[in-house]
Amino acid sequence: MIKREEALTLLEENIQSENMRKHCYASEAVMRALARRLGKNEDEWGIAGLLHDIDVEITNADPKTHGPYAENLLKGTVTDEMLDAIVMHNEMATGKERSTEFQHALAAGETITGLITATALVYPDKKIAPVKAKSITKRMKQKAFAASVKRENILECEKIGIPLNEFAELSLNAMKEIDEVLGL
């Protein structure tokens, strides 16, 4: 399996947008926290979070190719389970529904990072430190807030046995641990 340093190099080679890289770092942090919570391999889940959008700029985030194209970039460098979760985080491109714990975790974990970031950015100091999990769950109900964030993906946390309130808290705390990297 690819080491984190190699994954970072791959990320830097394929993702030029600083904001997209920050999203990937946030996704890694959330996935590592989920792995700890669920007793999974933290490196495997974390690197999947880090690399899940590796093809987003190459595919121009085309919902028909984003995800599956990553398979070409990552095959042989990550585990089959990682590759499957990465491809399936955009299930629209596969014509299949997510069914494994890893798939649900990555879809929920990478998606909640957008809601958390958007919430932090409406605070006066635009920092994540004062954000509370309750604010995240409140924003979940406001469909117009961060409208592009797929709430149904975030709710897949329940399919891995983690209630939304706990998932919001876990994800928020994971992102707070790397707030300097995220610039929040």
GROMACS .gro file of N, CA, C and O in nm, residues 68-173:
model
  424
   68PRO      N    1  -1.428   0.674  -1.120
   68PRO     CA    2  -1.373   0.563  -1.199
   68PRO      C    3  -1.239   0.597  -1.265
   68PRO      O    4  -1.153   0.510  -1.278
   69TYR      N    5  -1.219   0.723  -1.306
   69TYR     CA    6  -1.091   0.759  -1.367
   69TYR      C    7  -0.976   0.742  -1.267
   69TYR      O    8  -0.865   0.708  -1.304
   70ALA      N    9  -1.007   0.764  -1.139
   70ALA     CA   10  -0.905   0.748  -1.034
   70ALA      C   11  -0.849   0.607  -1.032
   70ALA      O   12  -0.734   0.586  -0.994
   71GLU      N   13  -0.931   0.512  -1.073
   71GLU     CA   14  -0.886   0.373  -1.076
   71GLU      C   15  -0.761   0.358  -1.163
   71GLU      O   16  -0.667   0.288  -1.127
   72ASN      N   17  -0.757   0.429  -1.275
   72ASN     CA   18  -0.640   0.425  -1.364
   72ASN      C   19  -0.516   0.482  -1.296
   72ASN      O   20  -0.405   0.434  -1.317
   73LEU      N   21  -0.536   0.586  -1.215
   73LEU     CA   22  -0.424   0.651  -1.148
   73LEU      C   23  -0.372   0.572  -1.028
   73LEU      O   24  -0.254   0.580  -0.996
   74LEU      N   25  -0.461   0.500  -0.962
   74LEU     CA   26  -0.425   0.439  -0.833
   74LEU      C   27  -0.410   0.287  -0.833
   74LEU      O   28  -0.356   0.232  -0.737
   75LYS      N   29  -0.456   0.220  -0.937
   75LYS     CA   30  -0.451   0.073  -0.938
   75LYS      C   31  -0.307   0.026  -0.914
   75LYS      O   32  -0.214   0.075  -0.975
   76GLY      N   33  -0.293  -0.067  -0.822
   76GLY     CA   34  -0.162  -0.121  -0.789
   76GLY      C   35  -0.088  -0.044  -0.681
   76GLY      O   36   0.014  -0.091  -0.632
   77THR      N   37  -0.140   0.074  -0.642
   77THR     CA   38  -0.074   0.151  -0.537
   77THR      C   39  -0.153   0.153  -0.407
   77THR      O   40  -0.099   0.186  -0.303
   78VAL      N   41  -0.283   0.122  -0.416
   78VAL     CA   42  -0.369   0.118  -0.298
   78VAL      C   43  -0.438  -0.018  -0.292
   78VAL      O   44  -0.441  -0.090  -0.391
   79THR      N   45  -0.494  -0.050  -0.177
   79THR     CA   46  -0.563  -0.178  -0.163
   79THR      C   47  -0.690  -0.178  -0.248
   79THR      O   48  -0.743  -0.071  -0.283
   80ASP      N   49  -0.740  -0.295  -0.277
   80ASP     CA   50  -0.863  -0.307  -0.355
   80ASP      C   51  -0.980  -0.239  -0.283
   80ASP      O   52  -1.065  -0.178  -0.346
   81GLU      N   53  -0.983  -0.251  -0.149
   81GLU     CA   54  -1.090  -0.190  -0.071
   81GLU      C   55  -1.085  -0.038  -0.080
   81GLU      O   56  -1.188   0.028  -0.091
   82MET      N   57  -0.963   0.017  -0.077
   82MET     CA   58  -0.946   0.162  -0.090
   82MET      C   59  -0.994   0.207  -0.228
   82MET      O   60  -1.068   0.306  -0.241
   83LEU      N   61  -0.949   0.136  -0.329
   83LEU     CA   62  -0.985   0.170  -0.466
   83LEU      C   63  -1.136   0.165  -0.485
   83LEU      O   64  -1.195   0.256  -0.545
   84ASP      N   65  -1.198   0.063  -0.431
   84ASP     CA   66  -1.344   0.049  -0.440
   84ASP      C   67  -1.414   0.167  -0.373
   84ASP      O   68  -1.506   0.227  -0.430
   85ALA      N   69  -1.371   0.204  -0.254
   85ALA     CA   70  -1.433   0.316  -0.182
   85ALA      C   71  -1.413   0.447  -0.257
   85ALA      O   72  -1.505   0.529  -0.267
   86ILE      N   73  -1.294   0.467  -0.312
   86ILE     CA   74  -1.264   0.589  -0.388
   86ILE      C   75  -1.352   0.597  -0.512
   86ILE      O   76  -1.412   0.701  -0.540
   87VAL      N   77  -1.361   0.489  -0.585
   87VAL     CA   78  -1.445   0.488  -0.706
   87VAL      C   79  -1.591   0.511  -0.668
   87VAL      O   80  -1.662   0.590  -0.732
   88MET      N   81  -1.637   0.448  -0.562
   88MET     CA   82  -1.778   0.454  -0.524
   88MET      C   83  -1.817   0.582  -0.448
   88MET      O   84  -1.935   0.605  -0.424
   89HIS      N   85  -1.721   0.667  -0.413
   89HIS     CA   86  -1.762   0.790  -0.344
   89HIS      C   87  -1.848   0.876  -0.437
   89HIS      O   88  -1.926   0.956  -0.392
   90ASN      N   89  -1.834   0.854  -0.569
   90ASN     CA   90  -1.923   0.917  -0.667
   90ASN      C   91  -1.999   0.803  -0.735
   90ASN      O   92  -1.967   0.763  -0.845
   91GLU      N   93  -2.099   0.753  -0.666
   91GLU     CA   94  -2.172   0.637  -0.718
   91GLU      C   95  -2.244   0.666  -0.849
   91GLU      O   96  -2.275   0.575  -0.924
   92MET      N   97  -2.267   0.793  -0.880
   92MET     CA   98  -2.334   0.828  -1.006
   92MET      C   99  -2.257   0.776  -1.127
   92MET      O  100  -2.316   0.739  -1.227
   93ALA      N  101  -2.125   0.774  -1.115
   93ALA     CA  102  -2.042   0.731  -1.229
   93ALA      C  103  -2.042   0.580  -1.247
   93ALA      O  104  -2.007   0.531  -1.354
   94THR      N  105  -2.083   0.507  -1.146
   94THR     CA  106  -2.073   0.361  -1.153
   94THR      C  107  -2.204   0.292  -1.188
   94THR      O  108  -2.203   0.177  -1.231
   95GLY      N  109  -2.314   0.360  -1.161
   95GLY     CA  110  -2.444   0.296  -1.182
   95GLY      C  111  -2.478   0.196  -1.074
   95GLY      O  112  -2.574   0.121  -1.084
   96LYS      N  113  -2.399   0.195  -0.966
   96LYS     CA  114  -2.422   0.105  -0.853
   96LYS      C  115  -2.452   0.188  -0.729
   96LYS      O  116  -2.424   0.308  -0.725
   97GLU      N  117  -2.504   0.122  -0.628
   97GLU     CA  118  -2.526   0.188  -0.500
   97GLU      C  119  -2.417   0.147  -0.403
   97GLU      O  120  -2.371   0.032  -0.404
   98ARG      N  121  -2.377   0.241  -0.316
   98ARG     CA  122  -2.278   0.207  -0.213
   98ARG      C  123  -2.335   0.101  -0.121
   98ARG      O  124  -2.453   0.106  -0.085
   99SER      N  125  -2.250   0.006  -0.081
   99SER     CA  126  -2.299  -0.103   0.001
   99SER      C  127  -2.205  -0.141   0.116
   99SER      O  128  -2.249  -0.205   0.210
  100THR      N  129  -2.079  -0.102   0.110
  100THR     CA  130  -1.986  -0.143   0.215
  100THR      C  131  -1.966  -0.031   0.317
  100THR      O  132  -1.992   0.086   0.289
  101GLU      N  133  -1.920  -0.070   0.433
  101GLU     CA  134  -1.892   0.027   0.539
  101GLU      C  135  -1.791   0.132   0.492
  101GLU      O  136  -1.808   0.252   0.516
  102PHE      N  137  -1.686   0.088   0.423
  102PHE     CA  138  -1.582   0.179   0.373
  102PHE      C  139  -1.641   0.278   0.273
  102PHE      O  140  -1.615   0.398   0.278
  103GLN      N  141  -1.726   0.230   0.183
  103GLN     CA  142  -1.789   0.317   0.084
  103GLN      C  143  -1.876   0.424   0.151
  103GLN      O  144  -1.868   0.542   0.118
  104HIS      N  145  -1.958   0.381   0.245
  104HIS     CA  146  -2.046   0.475   0.316
  104HIS      C  147  -1.963   0.575   0.398
  104HIS      O  148  -1.995   0.694   0.400
  105ALA      N  149  -1.860   0.526   0.462
  105ALA     CA  150  -1.776   0.613   0.545
  105ALA      C  151  -1.710   0.722   0.461
  105ALA      O  152  -1.709   0.840   0.499
  106LEU      N  153  -1.654   0.684   0.346
  106LEU     CA  154  -1.587   0.782   0.261
  106LEU      C  155  -1.686   0.882   0.203
  106LEU      O  156  -1.660   1.003   0.202
  107ALA      N  157  -1.800   0.835   0.158
  107ALA     CA  158  -1.901   0.926   0.103
  107ALA      C  159  -1.948   1.026   0.209
  107ALA      O  160  -1.956   1.146   0.183
  108ALA      N  161  -1.976   0.978   0.328
  108ALA     CA  162  -2.022   1.066   0.436
  108ALA      C  163  -1.909   1.157   0.484
  108ALA      O  164  -1.929   1.277   0.502
  109GLY      N  165  -1.791   1.098   0.502
  109GLY     CA  166  -1.678   1.172   0.557
  109GLY      C  167  -1.628   1.284   0.468
  109GLY      O  168  -1.600   1.394   0.516
  110GLU      N  169  -1.618   1.258   0.340
  110GLU     CA  170  -1.568   1.363   0.252
  110GLU      C  171  -1.674   1.471   0.230
  110GLU      O  172  -1.641   1.587   0.211
  111THR      N  173  -1.799   1.435   0.238
  111THR     CA  174  -1.906   1.531   0.214
  111THR      C  175  -1.926   1.626   0.331
  111THR      O  176  -1.945   1.747   0.312
  112ILE      N  177  -1.915   1.574   0.454
  112ILE     CA  178  -1.938   1.662   0.569
  112ILE      C  179  -1.831   1.769   0.581
  112ILE      O  180  -1.854   1.876   0.637
  113THR      N  181  -1.714   1.746   0.522
  113THR     CA  182  -1.608   1.848   0.528
  113THR      C  183  -1.654   1.978   0.463
  113THR      O  184  -1.619   2.086   0.509
  114GLY      N  185  -1.732   1.969   0.356
  114GLY     CA  186  -1.783   2.088   0.289
  114GLY      C  187  -1.881   2.165   0.375
  114GLY      O  188  -1.878   2.289   0.380
  115LEU      N  189  -1.966   2.093   0.445
  115LEU     CA  190  -2.064   2.157   0.533
  115LEU      C  191  -1.994   2.224   0.652
  115LEU      O  192  -2.029   2.336   0.691
  116ILE      N  193  -1.894   2.157   0.706
  116ILE     CA  194  -1.820   2.214   0.819
  116ILE      C  195  -1.744   2.338   0.775
  116ILE      O  196  -1.744   2.441   0.843
  117THR      N  197  -1.678   2.332   0.660
  117THR     CA  198  -1.604   2.447   0.609
  117THR      C  199  -1.698   2.564   0.583
  117THR      O  200  -1.670   2.678   0.623
  118ALA      N  201  -1.811   2.538   0.519
  118ALA     CA  202  -1.908   2.645   0.491
  118ALA      C  203  -1.960   2.707   0.621
  118ALA      O  204  -1.977   2.829   0.629
  119THR      N  205  -1.981   2.625   0.722
  119THR     CA  206  -2.027   2.676   0.852
  119THR      C  207  -1.921   2.766   0.914
  119THR      O  208  -1.952   2.876   0.961
  120ALA      N  209  -1.796   2.721   0.912
  120ALA     CA  210  -1.688   2.803   0.969
  120ALA      C  211  -1.677   2.938   0.897
  120ALA      O  212  -1.651   3.041   0.960
  121LEU      N  213  -1.699   2.937   0.768
  121LEU     CA  214  -1.681   3.059   0.689
  121LEU      C  215  -1.790   3.164   0.712
  121LEU      O  216  -1.773   3.280   0.674
  122VAL      N  217  -1.902   3.126   0.775
  122VAL     CA  218  -2.004   3.227   0.806
  122VAL      C  219  -1.983   3.287   0.945
  122VAL      O  220  -2.050   3.384   0.981
  123TYR      N  221  -1.889   3.233   1.022
  123TYR     CA  222  -1.856   3.291   1.151
  123TYR      C  223  -1.773   3.418   1.128
  123TYR      O  224  -1.700   3.427   1.028
  124PRO      N  225  -1.783   3.515   1.217
  124PRO     CA  226  -1.712   3.642   1.197
  124PRO      C  227  -1.562   3.629   1.170
  124PRO      O  228  -1.508   3.696   1.084
  125ASP      N  229  -1.495   3.538   1.243
  125ASP     CA  230  -1.350   3.523   1.224
  125ASP      C  231  -1.313   3.419   1.118
  125ASP      O  232  -1.197   3.398   1.090
  126LYS      N  233  -1.415   3.355   1.060
  126LYS     CA  234  -1.396   3.254   0.956
  126LYS      C  235  -1.300   3.142   1.001
  126LYS      O  236  -1.222   3.090   0.924
  127LYS      N  237  -1.313   3.105   1.128
  127LYS     CA  238  -1.230   2.999   1.187
  127LYS      C  239  -1.318   2.884   1.233
  127LYS      O  240  -1.435   2.901   1.266
  128ILE      N  241  -1.258   2.768   1.240
  128ILE     CA  242  -1.331   2.648   1.278
  128ILE      C  243  -1.340   2.632   1.431
  128ILE      O  244  -1.431   2.568   1.481
  129ALA      N  245  -1.249   2.694   1.505
  129ALA     CA  246  -1.242   2.676   1.651
  129ALA      C  247  -1.375   2.701   1.723
  129ALA      O  248  -1.413   2.620   1.809
  130PRO      N  249  -1.448   2.808   1.691
  130PRO     CA  250  -1.572   2.831   1.766
  130PRO      C  251  -1.693   2.749   1.719
  130PRO      O  252  -1.797   2.750   1.783
  131VAL      N  253  -1.678   2.678   1.608
  131VAL     CA  254  -1.790   2.602   1.553
  131VAL      C  255  -1.825   2.485   1.646
  131VAL      O  256  -1.736   2.417   1.696
  132LYS      N  257  -1.952   2.465   1.668
  132LYS     CA  258  -2.002   2.355   1.751
  132LYS      C  259  -2.072   2.253   1.661
  132LYS      O  260  -2.128   2.288   1.558
  133ALA      N  261  -2.071   2.129   1.704
  133ALA     CA  262  -2.137   2.023   1.628
  133ALA      C  263  -2.286   2.053   1.609
  133ALA      O  264  -2.343   2.023   1.504
  134LYS      N  265  -2.347   2.115   1.707
  134LYS     CA  266  -2.489   2.152   1.698
  134LYS      C  267  -2.513   2.245   1.579
  134LYS      O  268  -2.617   2.237   1.513
  135SER      N  269  -2.417   2.333   1.550
  135SER     CA  270  -2.429   2.424   1.434
  135SER      C  271  -2.428   2.345   1.304
  135SER      O  272  -2.499   2.380   1.209
  136ILE      N  273  -2.349   2.239   1.301
  136ILE     CA  274  -2.340   2.155   1.181
  136ILE      C  275  -2.473   2.084   1.158
  136ILE      O  276  -2.526   2.085   1.047
  137THR      N  277  -2.527   2.024   1.262
  137THR     CA  278  -2.654   1.952   1.245
  137THR      C  279  -2.768   2.048   1.215
  137THR      O  280  -2.860   2.014   1.140
  138LYS      N  281  -2.762   2.169   1.269
  138LYS     CA  282  -2.863   2.270   1.237
  138LYS      C  283  -2.855   2.307   1.089
  138LYS      O  284  -2.957   2.319   1.022
  139ARG      N  285  -2.734   2.323   1.038
  139ARG     CA  286  -2.715   2.359   0.896
  139ARG      C  287  -2.759   2.246   0.803
  139ARG      O  288  -2.793   2.271   0.688
  140MET      N  289  -2.755   2.124   0.853
  140MET     CA  290  -2.801   2.010   0.771
  140MET      C  291  -2.946   2.030   0.728
  140MET      O  292  -2.984   1.990   0.619
  141LYS      N  293  -3.025   2.092   0.814
  141LYS     CA  294  -3.168   2.111   0.787
  141LYS      C  295  -3.196   2.230   0.696
  141LYS      O  296  -3.306   2.243   0.644
  142GLN      N  297  -3.097   2.317   0.678
  142GLN     CA  298  -3.113   2.436   0.596
  142GLN      C  299  -3.065   2.406   0.455
  142GLN      O  300  -2.949   2.425   0.423
  143LYS      N  301  -3.155   2.359   0.372
  143LYS     CA  302  -3.119   2.314   0.236
  143LYS      C  303  -3.053   2.422   0.152
  143LYS      O  304  -2.970   2.394   0.066
  144ALA      N  305  -3.087   2.548   0.175
  144ALA     CA  306  -3.028   2.656   0.096
  144ALA      C  307  -2.884   2.687   0.138
  144ALA      O  308  -2.807   2.741   0.060
  145PHE      N  309  -2.849   2.649   0.261
  145PHE     CA  310  -2.712   2.672   0.309
  145PHE      C  311  -2.620   2.565   0.249
  145PHE      O  312  -2.647   2.446   0.263
  146ALA      N  313  -2.512   2.610   0.185
  146ALA     CA  314  -2.420   2.516   0.119
  146ALA      C  315  -2.502   2.415   0.038
  146ALA      O  316  -2.491   2.294   0.057
  147ALA      N  317  -2.582   2.468  -0.050
  147ALA     CA  318  -2.680   2.389  -0.125
  147ALA      C  319  -2.619   2.274  -0.205
  147ALA      O  320  -2.685   2.173  -0.228
  148SER      N  321  -2.493   2.286  -0.244
  148SER     CA  322  -2.431   2.179  -0.324
  148SER      C  323  -2.388   2.059  -0.239
  148SER      O  324  -2.354   1.954  -0.294
  149VAL      N  325  -2.390   2.073  -0.108
  149VAL     CA  326  -2.353   1.963  -0.019
  149VAL      C  327  -2.467   1.862  -0.014
  149VAL      O  328  -2.579   1.896   0.024
  150LYS      N  329  -2.438   1.740  -0.052
  150LYS     CA  330  -2.541   1.635  -0.056
  150LYS      C  331  -2.566   1.580   0.084
  150LYS      O  332  -2.490   1.497   0.134
  151ARG      N  333  -2.671   1.628   0.143
  151ARG     CA  334  -2.706   1.585   0.279
  151ARG      C  335  -2.727   1.434   0.288
  151ARG      O  336  -2.695   1.372   0.388
  152GLU      N  337  -2.783   1.374   0.182
  152GLU     CA  338  -2.805   1.229   0.184
  152GLU      C  339  -2.674   1.152   0.197
  152GLU      O  340  -2.669   1.045   0.257
  153ASN      N  341  -2.564   1.206   0.143
  153ASN     CA  342  -2.434   1.141   0.159
  153ASN      C  343  -2.388   1.148   0.304
  153ASN      O  344  -2.339   1.050   0.359
  154ILE      N  345  -2.404   1.265   0.365
  154ILE     CA  346  -2.366   1.280   0.505
  154ILE      C  347  -2.445   1.183   0.593
  154ILE      O  348  -2.389   1.122   0.684
  155LEU      N  349  -2.572   1.166   0.563
  155LEU     CA  350  -2.656   1.077   0.643
  155LEU      C  351  -2.619   0.930   0.630
  155LEU      O  352  -2.668   0.847   0.707
  156GLU      N  353  -2.530   0.898   0.537
  156GLU     CA  354  -2.481   0.760   0.529
  156GLU      C  355  -2.400   0.722   0.652
  156GLU      O  356  -2.370   0.605   0.673
  157CYS      N  357  -2.367   0.820   0.737
  157CYS     CA  358  -2.300   0.789   0.864
  157CYS      C  359  -2.385   0.692   0.945
  157CYS      O  360  -2.332   0.607   1.017
  158GLU      N  361  -2.516   0.704   0.931
  158GLU     CA  362  -2.606   0.615   1.004
  158GLU      C  363  -2.597   0.471   0.954
  158GLU      O  364  -2.623   0.378   1.029
  159LYS      N  365  -2.557   0.453   0.828
  159LYS     CA  366  -2.541   0.318   0.773
  159LYS      C  367  -2.416   0.249   0.827
  159LYS      O  368  -2.402   0.129   0.810
  160ILE      N  369  -2.328   0.326   0.891
  160ILE     CA  370  -2.210   0.265   0.954
  160ILE      C  371  -2.223   0.270   1.106
  160ILE      O  372  -2.127   0.250   1.178
  161GLY      N  373  -2.345   0.296   1.151
  161GLY     CA  374  -2.375   0.288   1.294
  161GLY      C  375  -2.338   0.410   1.376
  161GLY      O  376  -2.326   0.401   1.498
  162ILE      N  377  -2.320   0.525   1.311
  162ILE     CA  378  -2.285   0.646   1.384
  162ILE      C  379  -2.397   0.748   1.364
  162ILE      O  380  -2.420   0.792   1.252
  163PRO      N  381  -2.466   0.786   1.472
  163PRO     CA  382  -2.572   0.886   1.460
  163PRO      C  383  -2.516   1.020   1.413
  163PRO      O  384  -2.400   1.053   1.438
  164LEU      N  385  -2.599   1.098   1.347
  164LEU     CA  386  -2.555   1.225   1.288
  164LEU      C  387  -2.487   1.316   1.390
  164LEU      O  388  -2.382   1.374   1.360
  165ASN      N  389  -2.544   1.331   1.509
  165ASN     CA  390  -2.484   1.421   1.609
  165ASN      C  391  -2.342   1.379   1.642
  165ASN      O  392  -2.251   1.463   1.649
  166GLU      N  393  -2.321   1.250   1.663
  166GLU     CA  394  -2.188   1.198   1.695
  166GLU      C  395  -2.094   1.215   1.575
  166GLU      O  396  -1.977   1.250   1.590
  167PHE      N  397  -2.146   1.189   1.456
  167PHE     CA  398  -2.065   1.202   1.334
  167PHE      C  399  -2.020   1.346   1.313
  167PHE      O  400  -1.904   1.372   1.279
  168ALA      N  401  -2.110   1.440   1.336
  168ALA     CA  402  -2.076   1.582   1.322
  168ALA      C  403  -1.967   1.620   1.422
  168ALA      O  404  -1.870   1.689   1.386
  169GLU      N  405  -1.980   1.573   1.544
  169GLU     CA  406  -1.880   1.602   1.649
  169GLU      C  407  -1.744   1.541   1.613
  169GLU      O  408  -1.641   1.608   1.620
  170LEU      N  409  -1.744   1.416   1.574
  170LEU     CA  410  -1.621   1.346   1.537
  170LEU      C  411  -1.552   1.416   1.419
  170LEU      O  412  -1.432   1.441   1.422
  171SER      N  413  -1.628   1.451   1.318
  171SER     CA  414  -1.574   1.515   1.197
  171SER      C  415  -1.521   1.654   1.228
  171SER      O  416  -1.413   1.692   1.182
  172LEU      N  417  -1.598   1.730   1.303
  172LEU     CA  418  -1.558   1.865   1.341
  172LEU      C  419  -1.428   1.862   1.421
  172LEU      O  420  -1.334   1.938   1.394
  173ASN      N  421  -1.420   1.772   1.520
  173ASN     CA  422  -1.299   1.762   1.601
  173ASN      C  423  -1.178   1.721   1.517
  173ASN      O  424  -1.067   1.770   1.539
   0.00000   0.00000   0.00000
